[in-house]
Short mmCIF file of C-alpha atoms in Angstrom, two decimals:
data_model
loop_
_atom_site.label_atom_id
_atom_site.label_comp_id
_atom_site.label_asym_id
_atom_site.label_seq_id
_atom_site.Cartn_x
_atom_site.Cartn_y
_atom_site.Cartn_z
CA MET Y 1225 28.96 -6.82 0.58
CA SER Y 1226 29.75 -3.70 -1.49
CA HIS Y 1227 29.14 -3.53 -5.23
CA ALA Y 1228 32.88 -3.56 -5.88
CA GLU Y 1229 33.29 -6.64 -3.66
CA GLY Y 1230 30.47 -8.29 -5.58
CA ILE Y 1231 32.19 -7.91 -8.92
CA ARG Y 1232 35.46 -9.20 -7.44
CA HIS Y 1233 33.84 -12.61 -7.43
CA VAL Y 1234 34.41 -12.35 -11.20
CA SER Y 1235 37.79 -10.59 -11.15
CA ASP Y 1236 40.24 -9.12 -8.62
CA HIS Y 1237 40.83 -6.08 -10.80
CA VAL Y 1238 37.86 -3.72 -10.62
CA THR Y 1239 37.71 -0.14 -11.85
CA GLU Y 1240 34.97 2.12 -10.51
CA PHE Y 1241 33.62 4.91 -12.70
CA ARG Y 1242 31.39 7.87 -12.00
CA LEU Y 1243 29.05 9.10 -14.72
CA ILE Y 1244 29.05 12.77 -15.76
CA HIS Y 1245 26.49 14.55 -17.95
CA ALA Y 1246 27.74 17.43 -20.10
CA ASP Y 1247 26.91 18.68 -23.61
CA ASP Y 1248 23.89 16.36 -23.87
CA THR Y 1249 25.85 13.18 -23.34
CA TRP Y 1250 27.03 10.98 -20.49
CA SER Y 1251 30.64 9.93 -20.05
CA ARG Y 1252 32.49 7.98 -17.42
CA ARG Y 1253 35.29 9.19 -15.18
CA THR Y 1254 37.38 7.23 -12.73
CA THR Y 1255 36.71 8.06 -9.11
CA ASP Y 1256 40.15 9.67 -8.69
CA CYS Y 1257 39.49 12.16 -11.51
CA GLU Y 1258 39.30 15.69 -10.09
CA ASP Y 1259 38.33 17.51 -13.31
CA VAL Y 1260 34.59 16.96 -13.12
CA LYS Y 1261 32.44 19.47 -15.00
CA GLY Y 1262 28.77 18.71 -15.44
CA GLN Y 1263 26.02 16.82 -13.68
CA LEU Y 1264 27.21 13.94 -11.52
CA SER Y 1265 24.92 10.90 -11.50
CA ASP Y 1266 24.24 8.77 -8.43
CA ALA Y 1267 24.78 5.76 -10.69
CA LYS Y 1268 28.13 4.01 -10.89
CA LEU Y 1269 29.74 1.72 -13.43
CA TYR Y 1270 32.21 -1.01 -12.47
CA GLU Y 1271 34.45 -2.70 -15.03
CA SER Y 1272 36.75 -5.69 -14.77
CA PRO Y 1273 38.59 -7.95 -17.23
CA THR Y 1274 37.54 -11.57 -17.45
CA GLU Y 1275 38.80 -14.63 -19.29
CA HIS Y 1276 36.64 -13.92 -22.33
CA GLY Y 1277 36.60 -10.13 -22.35
CA VAL Y 1278 35.11 -7.60 -19.95
CA THR Y 1279 32.41 -7.64 -17.27
CA TRP Y 1280 30.45 -4.50 -16.45
CA MET Y 1281 28.28 -3.96 -13.42
CA VAL Y 1282 25.76 -1.12 -13.33
CA VAL Y 1283 24.64 0.29 -9.98
CA SER Y 1284 21.77 2.67 -10.64
CA PRO Y 1285 19.65 3.88 -7.71
CA ILE Y 1286 15.96 4.18 -8.49
CA ILE Y 1287 14.43 7.12 -6.66
CA PHE Y 1288 10.70 7.77 -6.58
CA THR Y 1289 9.25 10.97 -5.20
CA TYR Y 1290 5.55 10.94 -4.47
CA ARG Y 1291 3.21 13.07 -2.43
CA VAL Y 1292 0.53 11.86 -0.01
CA MET Y 1293 -1.63 14.83 0.89
CA GLN Y 1294 -4.66 15.24 3.11
CA CYS Y 1295 -7.13 17.68 1.59
CA GLU Y 1296 -10.77 18.75 1.72
CA ARG Y 1297 -13.50 19.41 -0.85
CA LEU Y 1298 -11.52 17.75 -3.62
CA LEU Y 1299 -14.44 18.01 -6.07
CA ASP Y 1300 -15.11 21.68 -5.39
CA ALA Y 1301 -14.61 23.55 -8.69
CA SER Y 1302 -12.48 26.17 -6.90
CA ASN Y 1303 -10.05 23.48 -5.73
CA ASP Y 1304 -7.30 22.83 -8.31
CA THR Y 1305 -5.64 19.94 -6.45
CA LEU Y 1306 -6.74 17.32 -9.00
CA LEU Y 1307 -5.14 19.40 -11.75
CA PHE Y 1308 -1.93 20.66 -10.16
CA GLY Y 1309 -1.51 19.08 -6.72
CA HIS Y 1310 0.96 16.49 -7.99
CA ILE Y 1311 3.43 18.97 -9.50
CA PHE Y 1312 6.56 19.67 -7.44
CA ASN Y 1313 8.45 21.96 -9.82
CA PRO Y 1314 7.37 25.64 -9.38
CA THR Y 1315 8.34 26.54 -12.96
CA GLU Y 1316 6.32 23.67 -14.42
CA LEU Y 1317 3.40 24.53 -12.15
CA GLN Y 1318 3.37 28.16 -13.25
CA ALA Y 1319 3.60 27.20 -16.92
CA LEU Y 1320 0.60 24.89 -16.64
CA LYS Y 1321 -1.47 27.40 -14.71
CA THR Y 1322 -0.88 30.10 -17.31
CA ASN Y 1323 -1.73 27.76 -20.19
CA ILE Y 1324 -4.56 25.67 -18.78
CA ASN Y 1325 -6.28 25.10 -22.14
CA GLY Y 1326 -5.80 21.59 -23.45
CA ILE Y 1327 -5.34 19.85 -20.09
CA LYS Y 1328 -6.58 16.26 -20.33
CA ARG Y 1329 -7.52 13.82 -17.60
CA PHE Y 1330 -8.38 10.13 -17.88
CA ILE Y 1331 -10.36 9.08 -14.82
CA VAL Y 1332 -11.03 5.50 -13.75
CA ILE Y 1333 -13.54 4.99 -10.96
CA ASP Y 1334 -15.29 1.90 -9.69
CA ASP Y 1335 -19.01 1.45 -10.31
CA THR Y 1336 -19.99 2.36 -6.77
CA VAL Y 1337 -18.01 5.59 -6.85
CA ASN Y 1338 -19.54 6.39 -10.23
CA LYS Y 1339 -23.07 6.04 -8.85
CA LEU Y 1340 -22.27 8.22 -5.83
CA TYR Y 1341 -19.93 10.82 -7.29
CA GLY Y 1342 -19.80 10.37 -11.07
CA SER Y 1343 -21.89 13.46 -11.82
CA GLN Y 1344 -19.78 15.55 -9.41
CA VAL Y 1345 -16.56 14.34 -11.04
CA ALA Y 1346 -17.88 15.28 -14.49
CA ALA Y 1347 -19.09 18.68 -13.24
CA TYR Y 1348 -15.68 19.40 -11.71
CA PHE Y 1349 -13.72 18.83 -14.92
CA GLU Y 1350 -16.29 20.61 -17.06
CA ALA Y 1351 -16.11 23.64 -14.77
CA ARG Y 1352 -12.31 23.64 -15.19
CA ASN Y 1353 -12.54 23.30 -19.01
CA VAL Y 1354 -10.64 20.03 -18.94
CA ILE Y 1355 -10.79 17.43 -21.71
CA TYR Y 1356 -11.71 14.30 -19.82
CA LYS Y 1357 -12.99 10.75 -19.99
CA ILE Y 1358 -14.54 8.85 -17.10
CA LEU Y 1359 -14.24 5.06 -17.24
CA PRO Y 1360 -16.42 3.34 -14.62
CA LEU Y 1361 -15.45 -0.27 -13.95
CA PRO Y 1362 -16.80 -3.16 -11.85
CA THR Y 1363 -13.62 -3.56 -9.81
CA THR Y 1364 -14.10 -6.42 -7.38
CA GLU Y 1365 -11.75 -8.99 -5.90
CA GLU Y 1366 -13.39 -11.61 -8.15
CA ASN Y 1367 -12.50 -9.81 -11.41
CA LYS Y 1368 -9.17 -8.38 -10.27
CA SER Y 1369 -7.30 -9.77 -13.26
CA MET Y 1370 -5.07 -8.97 -16.22
CA LEU Y 1371 -8.20 -9.06 -18.40
CA LEU Y 1372 -9.45 -5.90 -16.69
CA VAL Y 1373 -5.98 -4.34 -16.88
CA THR Y 1374 -6.00 -4.91 -20.66
CA LYS Y 1375 -9.44 -3.33 -20.96
CA ILE Y 1376 -8.20 -0.23 -19.13
CA LEU Y 1377 -5.12 -0.01 -21.35
CA GLU Y 1378 -7.25 -0.21 -24.49
CA GLU Y 1379 -9.39 2.71 -23.28
CA VAL Y 1380 -6.31 4.73 -22.27
CA HIS Y 1381 -4.83 4.19 -25.73
CA LYS Y 1382 -8.05 5.28 -27.45
CA PHE Y 1383 -8.24 8.44 -25.36
CA GLY Y 1384 -4.64 9.34 -26.09
CA ILE Y 1385 -2.46 10.54 -23.25
CA ASP Y 1386 1.02 11.94 -22.92
CA ARG Y 1387 3.38 12.19 -19.97
CA ARG Y 1388 1.42 15.15 -18.62
CA THR Y 1389 -1.92 13.34 -18.72
CA GLU Y 1390 -1.76 11.52 -15.42
CA PRO Y 1391 -4.64 9.04 -15.08
CA ILE Y 1392 -6.67 9.60 -11.93
CA ILE Y 1393 -7.90 6.56 -10.01
CA GLY Y 1394 -10.86 6.94 -7.67
CA GLY Y 1395 -12.06 4.00 -5.65
CA GLY Y 1396 -11.20 1.39 -3.08
CA GLY Y 1397 -8.07 -0.71 -2.77
CA VAL Y 1398 -9.01 -3.15 -5.54
CA CYS Y 1399 -9.56 -0.34 -8.03
CA LEU Y 1400 -6.30 1.37 -7.03
CA ASP Y 1401 -4.38 -1.90 -7.43
CA ILE Y 1402 -5.77 -2.72 -10.87
CA VAL Y 1403 -5.46 0.70 -12.46
CA GLY Y 1404 -2.08 1.34 -10.83
CA LEU Y 1405 -0.76 -1.80 -12.51
CA ALA Y 1406 -2.19 -0.66 -15.84
CA ALA Y 1407 -0.43 2.71 -15.48
CA SER Y 1408 2.85 1.03 -14.57
CA LEU Y 1409 2.66 -1.02 -17.79
CA TYR Y 1410 1.54 1.68 -20.22
CA ARG Y 1411 4.64 3.12 -21.93
CA ARG Y 1412 6.61 1.19 -19.29
CA ARG Y 1413 5.50 3.64 -16.58
CA THR Y 1414 2.90 6.36 -16.86
CA PRO Y 1415 2.57 8.67 -13.84
CA TYR Y 1416 -0.80 8.38 -12.12
CA ILE Y 1417 -2.79 9.86 -9.23
CA ARG Y 1418 -4.69 7.99 -6.51
CA VAL Y 1419 -7.86 9.20 -4.81
CA PRO Y 1420 -8.96 6.59 -2.24
CA THR Y 1421 -12.67 6.50 -1.45
CA THR Y 1422 -12.73 3.76 1.21
CA LEU Y 1423 -11.15 3.83 4.65
CA LEU Y 1424 -8.99 0.79 3.89
CA ALA Y 1425 -7.63 2.44 0.76
CA TYR Y 1426 -7.22 5.76 2.61
CA VAL Y 1427 -4.92 4.38 5.32
CA ASP Y 1428 -3.30 1.46 3.50
CA ALA Y 1429 -3.59 0.76 -0.24
CA SER Y 1430 -3.10 4.35 -1.37
CA VAL Y 1431 0.08 5.27 0.49
CA GLY Y 1432 2.55 2.66 -0.77
CA ALA Y 1433 4.08 1.58 -4.08
CA LYS Y 1434 2.45 -1.77 -4.76
CA ASN Y 1435 -0.05 -2.55 -7.51
CA GLY Y 1436 -1.33 -5.92 -8.56
CA VAL Y 1437 -3.96 -8.37 -9.74
CA ASN Y 1438 -4.87 -11.91 -8.80
CA PHE Y 1439 -3.52 -14.81 -10.83
CA ALA Y 1440 -3.87 -18.60 -10.65
CA ASN Y 1441 -6.29 -18.13 -7.74
CA CYS Y 1442 -3.54 -16.38 -5.76
CA LYS Y 1443 -3.99 -12.88 -4.39
CA ASN Y 1444 -1.86 -10.17 -6.06
CA LYS Y 1445 0.41 -12.73 -7.71
CA LEU Y 1446 1.12 -10.33 -10.60
CA GLY Y 1447 2.11 -6.76 -9.86
CA SER Y 1448 4.63 -3.98 -9.72
CA TYR Y 1449 6.30 -1.56 -7.33
CA VAL Y 1450 5.44 1.78 -8.92
CA PRO Y 1451 3.99 4.45 -6.61
CA PRO Y 1452 1.70 7.23 -7.84
CA VAL Y 1453 3.03 10.74 -8.30
CA ALA Y 1454 0.46 11.76 -5.71
CA THR Y 1455 -2.28 10.47 -3.45
CA PHE Y 1456 -5.01 12.89 -2.40
CA LEU Y 1457 -6.82 11.98 0.81
CA ASP Y 1458 -10.29 13.46 1.29
CA ARG Y 1459 -12.18 12.02 4.27
CA THR Y 1460 -15.52 13.33 3.01
CA PHE Y 1461 -15.66 10.36 0.62
CA LEU Y 1462 -15.91 8.08 3.67
CA ARG Y 1463 -19.29 9.44 4.74
CA THR Y 1464 -21.09 7.31 2.13
CA LEU Y 1465 -19.38 4.06 3.17
CA PRO Y 1466 -21.47 1.29 4.76
CA ARG Y 1467 -20.62 0.70 8.41
CA ARG Y 1468 -19.08 -2.69 7.60
CA HIS Y 1469 -16.58 -1.06 5.23
CA ILE Y 1470 -15.59 1.45 7.91
CA SER Y 1471 -14.91 -1.47 10.25
CA ASN Y 1472 -13.03 -3.19 7.42
CA GLY Y 1473 -10.60 -0.28 7.10
CA MET Y 1474 -10.10 -0.06 10.84
CA ALA Y 1475 -8.48 -3.51 10.74
CA GLU Y 1476 -5.47 -2.06 8.89
CA MET Y 1477 -5.35 0.84 11.36
CA LEU Y 1478 -5.38 -1.64 14.23
CA LYS Y 1479 -2.53 -3.53 12.57
CA MET Y 1480 -0.31 -0.46 12.70
CA ALA Y 1481 -1.44 0.30 16.25
CA LEU Y 1482 -0.47 -3.19 17.44
CA MET Y 1483 2.85 -3.12 15.64
CA LYS Y 1484 4.02 0.42 16.37
CA HIS Y 1485 1.82 2.82 18.32
CA LYS Y 1486 0.16 2.23 21.69
CA GLY Y 1487 -1.47 5.67 21.52
CA LEU Y 1488 -3.24 4.73 18.29
CA PHE Y 1489 -4.38 1.47 19.88
CA GLU Y 1490 -5.85 3.35 22.84
CA LEU Y 1491 -7.55 5.82 20.51
CA LEU Y 1492 -9.19 3.00 18.53
CA GLU Y 1493 -10.12 1.24 21.74
CA ASN Y 1494 -11.71 4.31 23.34
CA ASP Y 1495 -13.19 6.06 20.30
CA GLY Y 1496 -13.74 3.17 17.89
CA LYS Y 1497 -17.52 3.10 18.24
CA HIS Y 1498 -17.74 6.86 17.73
CA LEU Y 1499 -15.60 6.57 14.58
CA LEU Y 1500 -17.87 3.82 13.29
CA ASP Y 1501 -20.97 5.87 14.08
CA THR Y 1502 -19.66 9.00 12.33
CA SER Y 1503 -17.80 7.34 9.42
CA PHE Y 1504 -14.68 9.32 10.39
CA GLN Y 1505 -16.42 12.66 9.79
CA GLU Y 1506 -15.97 15.69 12.02
CA SER Y 1507 -18.73 15.88 14.61
CA GLU Y 1508 -20.05 19.04 16.22
CA GLU Y 1509 -21.66 16.99 18.96
CA THR Y 1510 -19.77 16.99 22.24
CA ILE Y 1511 -19.67 13.56 23.84
CA GLU Y 1512 -18.22 13.02 27.28
CA ASN Y 1513 -14.72 11.48 27.27
CA MET Y 1514 -14.72 11.53 23.45
CA ASN Y 1515 -11.77 12.82 21.45
CA LYS Y 1516 -13.25 15.31 18.95
CA ASP Y 1517 -10.12 14.96 16.82
CA ALA Y 1518 -10.23 11.15 16.83
CA ALA Y 1519 -10.86 10.85 13.07
CA ARG Y 1520 -8.10 13.25 12.09
CA VAL Y 1521 -5.54 11.98 14.61
CA SER Y 1522 -6.18 8.25 14.10
CA THR Y 1523 -5.92 8.39 10.31
CA ARG Y 1524 -2.78 10.54 10.50
CA LEU Y 1525 -1.10 8.13 12.94
CA ALA Y 1526 -2.07 5.09 10.86
CA ILE Y 1527 -0.58 6.66 7.73
CA GLU Y 1528 2.54 7.99 9.46
CA THR Y 1529 3.40 4.63 11.00
CA MET Y 1530 2.73 2.89 7.70
CA MET Y 1531 4.98 5.25 5.75
CA GLU Y 1532 7.75 4.92 8.34
CA GLU Y 1533 7.88 1.23 7.45
CA LEU Y 1534 7.35 1.56 3.69
CA ALA Y 1535 9.62 4.47 2.74
CA PRO Y 1536 13.01 2.81 3.51
CA ASN Y 1537 11.89 -0.55 2.10
CA LEU Y 1538 9.65 0.39 -0.83
CA TRP Y 1539 10.72 -2.58 -2.97
CA GLU Y 1540 10.50 -5.04 -0.06
CA ASP Y 1541 14.15 -6.05 -0.34
CA ASP Y 1542 14.04 -6.62 3.42
CA LEU Y 1543 11.49 -9.35 4.13
CA ASP Y 1544 11.33 -8.47 7.82
CA ARG Y 1545 8.29 -6.23 7.50
CA LEU Y 1546 6.07 -5.32 10.43
CA VAL Y 1547 3.37 -4.33 7.93
CA ASP Y 1548 3.07 -8.01 6.97
CA PHE Y 1549 1.32 -8.67 10.29
CA GLY Y 1550 -2.12 -9.97 9.47
CA HIS Y 1551 -1.01 -11.00 5.98
CA ILE Y 1552 0.29 -14.52 6.56
CA ILE Y 1553 -2.99 -16.45 6.56
CA SER Y 1554 -5.32 -13.77 5.20
CA PRO Y 1555 -4.42 -13.94 1.47
CA GLU Y 1556 -5.35 -17.62 1.29
CA LEU Y 1557 -8.41 -17.12 3.50
CA GLU Y 1558 -9.67 -14.14 1.53
CA MET Y 1559 -9.39 -15.94 -1.81
CA LYS Y 1560 -11.06 -19.08 -0.43
CA THR Y 1561 -14.05 -17.21 1.01
CA LEU Y 1562 -14.73 -14.72 -1.81
CA PRO Y 1563 -16.93 -12.74 -1.62
CA ALA Y 1564 -17.89 -13.51 1.99
CA LEU Y 1565 -14.93 -11.80 3.69
CA LEU Y 1566 -13.63 -8.32 3.00
CA HIS Y 1567 -9.87 -7.78 2.97
CA GLY Y 1568 -9.69 -6.12 6.38
CA GLU Y 1569 -11.90 -8.82 7.90
CA ALA Y 1570 -9.56 -11.55 6.65
CA VAL Y 1571 -6.59 -9.54 7.96
CA ASN Y 1572 -8.20 -9.28 11.39
CA ILE Y 1573 -8.86 -13.02 11.56
CA ASP Y 1574 -5.18 -13.54 10.73
CA MET Y 1575 -4.17 -11.04 13.43
CA ALA Y 1576 -6.47 -12.66 16.00
CA PHE Y 1577 -4.88 -16.05 15.37
CA MET Y 1578 -1.38 -14.57 15.59
CA ILE Y 1579 -2.30 -12.93 18.90
CA TYR Y 1580 -2.80 -16.45 20.24
CA VAL Y 1581 0.53 -17.52 18.72
CA ALA Y 1582 2.26 -14.53 20.34
CA HIS Y 1583 0.75 -15.45 23.70
CA GLU Y 1584 1.64 -19.12 23.27
CA THR Y 1585 5.29 -18.21 22.58
CA GLY Y 1586 5.48 -15.87 25.58
CA LEU Y 1587 5.53 -12.59 23.67
CA LEU Y 1588 2.17 -11.40 25.01
CA THR Y 1589 0.64 -11.74 28.45
CA ALA Y 1590 -2.83 -13.21 28.89
CA GLU Y 1591 -4.06 -9.74 29.87
CA GLU Y 1592 -2.63 -8.17 26.70
CA LYS Y 1593 -4.13 -10.93 24.56
CA SER Y 1594 -7.56 -10.39 26.08
CA HIS Y 1595 -7.19 -6.61 25.78
CA ILE Y 1596 -6.52 -6.86 22.04
CA LEU Y 1597 -9.35 -9.30 21.33
CA VAL Y 1598 -11.84 -7.08 23.18
CA CYS Y 1599 -10.71 -4.12 21.07
CA MET Y 1600 -11.21 -6.15 17.88
CA ARG Y 1601 -14.76 -7.00 18.92
CA GLY Y 1602 -15.38 -3.34 19.72
CA LEU Y 1603 -14.39 -2.43 16.17
CA GLU Y 1604 -16.96 -4.99 14.95
CA LEU Y 1605 -14.32 -7.14 13.28
CA PRO Y 1606 -14.58 -10.94 12.96
CA LEU Y 1607 -12.12 -13.01 14.95
CA TRP Y 1608 -12.68 -16.30 13.18
CA HIS Y 1609 -14.24 -17.96 10.16
CA VAL Y 1610 -15.28 -21.52 9.52
CA ASP Y 1611 -12.94 -21.73 6.49
CA CYS Y 1612 -9.88 -20.85 8.58
CA THR Y 1613 -9.04 -24.52 8.94
CA VAL Y 1614 -5.91 -26.32 10.07
CA ASP Y 1615 -5.12 -27.20 6.44
CA LEU Y 1616 -5.47 -23.58 5.29
CA ILE Y 1617 -3.26 -22.28 8.09
CA GLN Y 1618 -0.58 -24.90 7.45
CA LYS Y 1619 -0.64 -24.17 3.71
CA SER Y 1620 -0.23 -20.44 4.42
CA LEU Y 1621 2.64 -21.03 6.84
CA ALA Y 1622 4.33 -23.33 4.30
CA GLU Y 1623 4.10 -20.54 1.71
CA ARG Y 1624 5.65 -18.13 4.20
CA LEU Y 1625 8.41 -20.64 4.92
CA LYS Y 1626 9.16 -20.90 1.20
CA HIS Y 1627 9.78 -17.15 0.99
CA SER Y 1628 11.74 -16.88 4.25
CA ALA Y 1629 14.89 -18.80 3.31
CA GLY Y 1630 13.61 -22.00 4.91
CA ARG Y 1631 12.98 -20.52 8.37
CA LEU Y 1632 9.56 -19.44 9.58
CA ARG Y 1633 9.94 -15.79 10.46
CA MET Y 1634 7.03 -13.42 11.00
CA PRO Y 1635 6.09 -10.18 12.74
CA LEU Y 1636 4.42 -10.67 16.11
CA PRO Y 1637 3.35 -8.21 18.83
CA THR Y 1638 5.48 -8.12 21.96
CA GLY Y 1639 3.14 -5.78 23.83
CA LEU Y 1640 0.59 -3.11 23.05
CA GLY Y 1641 2.08 -0.96 20.30
CA GLN Y 1642 5.35 -2.82 19.96
CA ALA Y 1643 6.49 -5.76 17.87
CA ARG Y 1644 9.41 -7.49 16.23
CA CYS Y 1645 10.04 -10.12 13.58
CA VAL Y 1646 10.76 -13.45 15.25
CA PHE Y 1647 11.70 -16.96 14.21
CA VAL Y 1648 9.13 -19.58 15.13
CA ARG Y 1649 10.12 -23.23 14.96
CA VAL Y 1650 7.95 -25.09 12.47
CA SER Y 1651 7.33 -27.91 14.96
CA VAL Y 1652 6.13 -25.45 17.59
CA CYS Y 1653 3.96 -23.68 15.05
CA ASP Y 1654 2.42 -26.97 13.87
CA GLU Y 1655 1.48 -27.87 17.43
CA CYS Y 1656 0.13 -24.38 17.97
CA VAL Y 1657 -2.05 -24.56 14.87
CA PHE Y 1658 -4.09 -27.52 16.12
CA VAL Y 1659 -4.44 -26.16 19.64
CA ARG Y 1660 -5.25 -22.62 18.61
CA VAL Y 1661 -7.80 -23.55 15.95
CA SER Y 1662 -9.90 -25.38 18.52
CA VAL Y 1663 -9.50 -22.56 21.04
CA CYS Y 1664 -10.32 -19.88 18.48
CA GLU Y 1665 -13.38 -21.77 17.30
CA ASP Y 1666 -14.62 -21.93 20.88
CA GLU Y 1667 -13.73 -18.39 21.96
CA CYS Y 1668 -13.89 -16.24 18.84
CA LEU Y 1669 -17.17 -17.04 17.11
#
């Protein structure tokens, strides 16, 4: 239904106006007006008479432009990416570079990042003569709340920022979510910059628009869709990650491989152990049958496939989202098991269960199912957890049903590297839950 058709539910007589900017003001013109001088807006205004006066309908497209950029040596004093890498306008860029005095940066990093890189972050901004404040925070899934958002906002307000003082967020996905929400609230939307320091954040949390915190014991129940002005991806931060956290991030990469890219699946299958061993760093060592570019290629493919799905549906108006694979059961499971399971581990348990569902419904062959589960084990990801009970699964599916217009619809793989969103009858799914839980408990532990 078009916007004009929508307003005709109120009245049959609808006038469509375009909006023109000239002499510092906006004015409306009917669409048949040929004398248009000034800037034409993408927004439109519809007007129609009603019984008690007039009804107006505003159609105003919201366009966000943000940059996701792979880079190296981000904290090298000669690298000005953290100062200017987010600026698209050449004139603005030149003006800032010629008048660098007075640049301010408010930096929020999680406690772990502060211990590992805090001194380097401080040295970088001091070397660039930047006025800065570093706020280290204990950002964990357990304290991912509006209380921490408020604390951040209080510190931002004390420091004093303007529209050119983009807060910089350095940390994992939890930190990016919390501080991103704070930025989206401050002055109704303050531009911000993301610097992911975990693999999961690198390939997943940092490249989209969502921010959020937990509420009422529900994961990310409060949040916003406000992307950063830029995300800077530096793989050297991954070298200090524990092996478990590398595996954790690979779950989200595997998700995109299963949904969209067989080549990425094969790369993770063949080179997964090497990537775990090297923490996605470049290796000079030559290993037989090993892809020397595995780290670079796999992260690029994971991000490309993710952004293909996110860019045209940034606000999630379309609920048929392949990127929701692994996120049906996992939110409930992750919250129930805190802090035992990491996000990617909960996602993989969800995916493993759904692999059985896909096989049960005839979407995957037994060979494909086995192939995928072997790959998951090779990436050192859990396939099951004692708290993934029948009750938890049914509760999660009921929540999905509530947000799917009364029909259970979810993304499922239909082969290696291909998928679609399918309807699953609730009765079939209920039967499958009991059967699959017992099978998974036997086969997946």
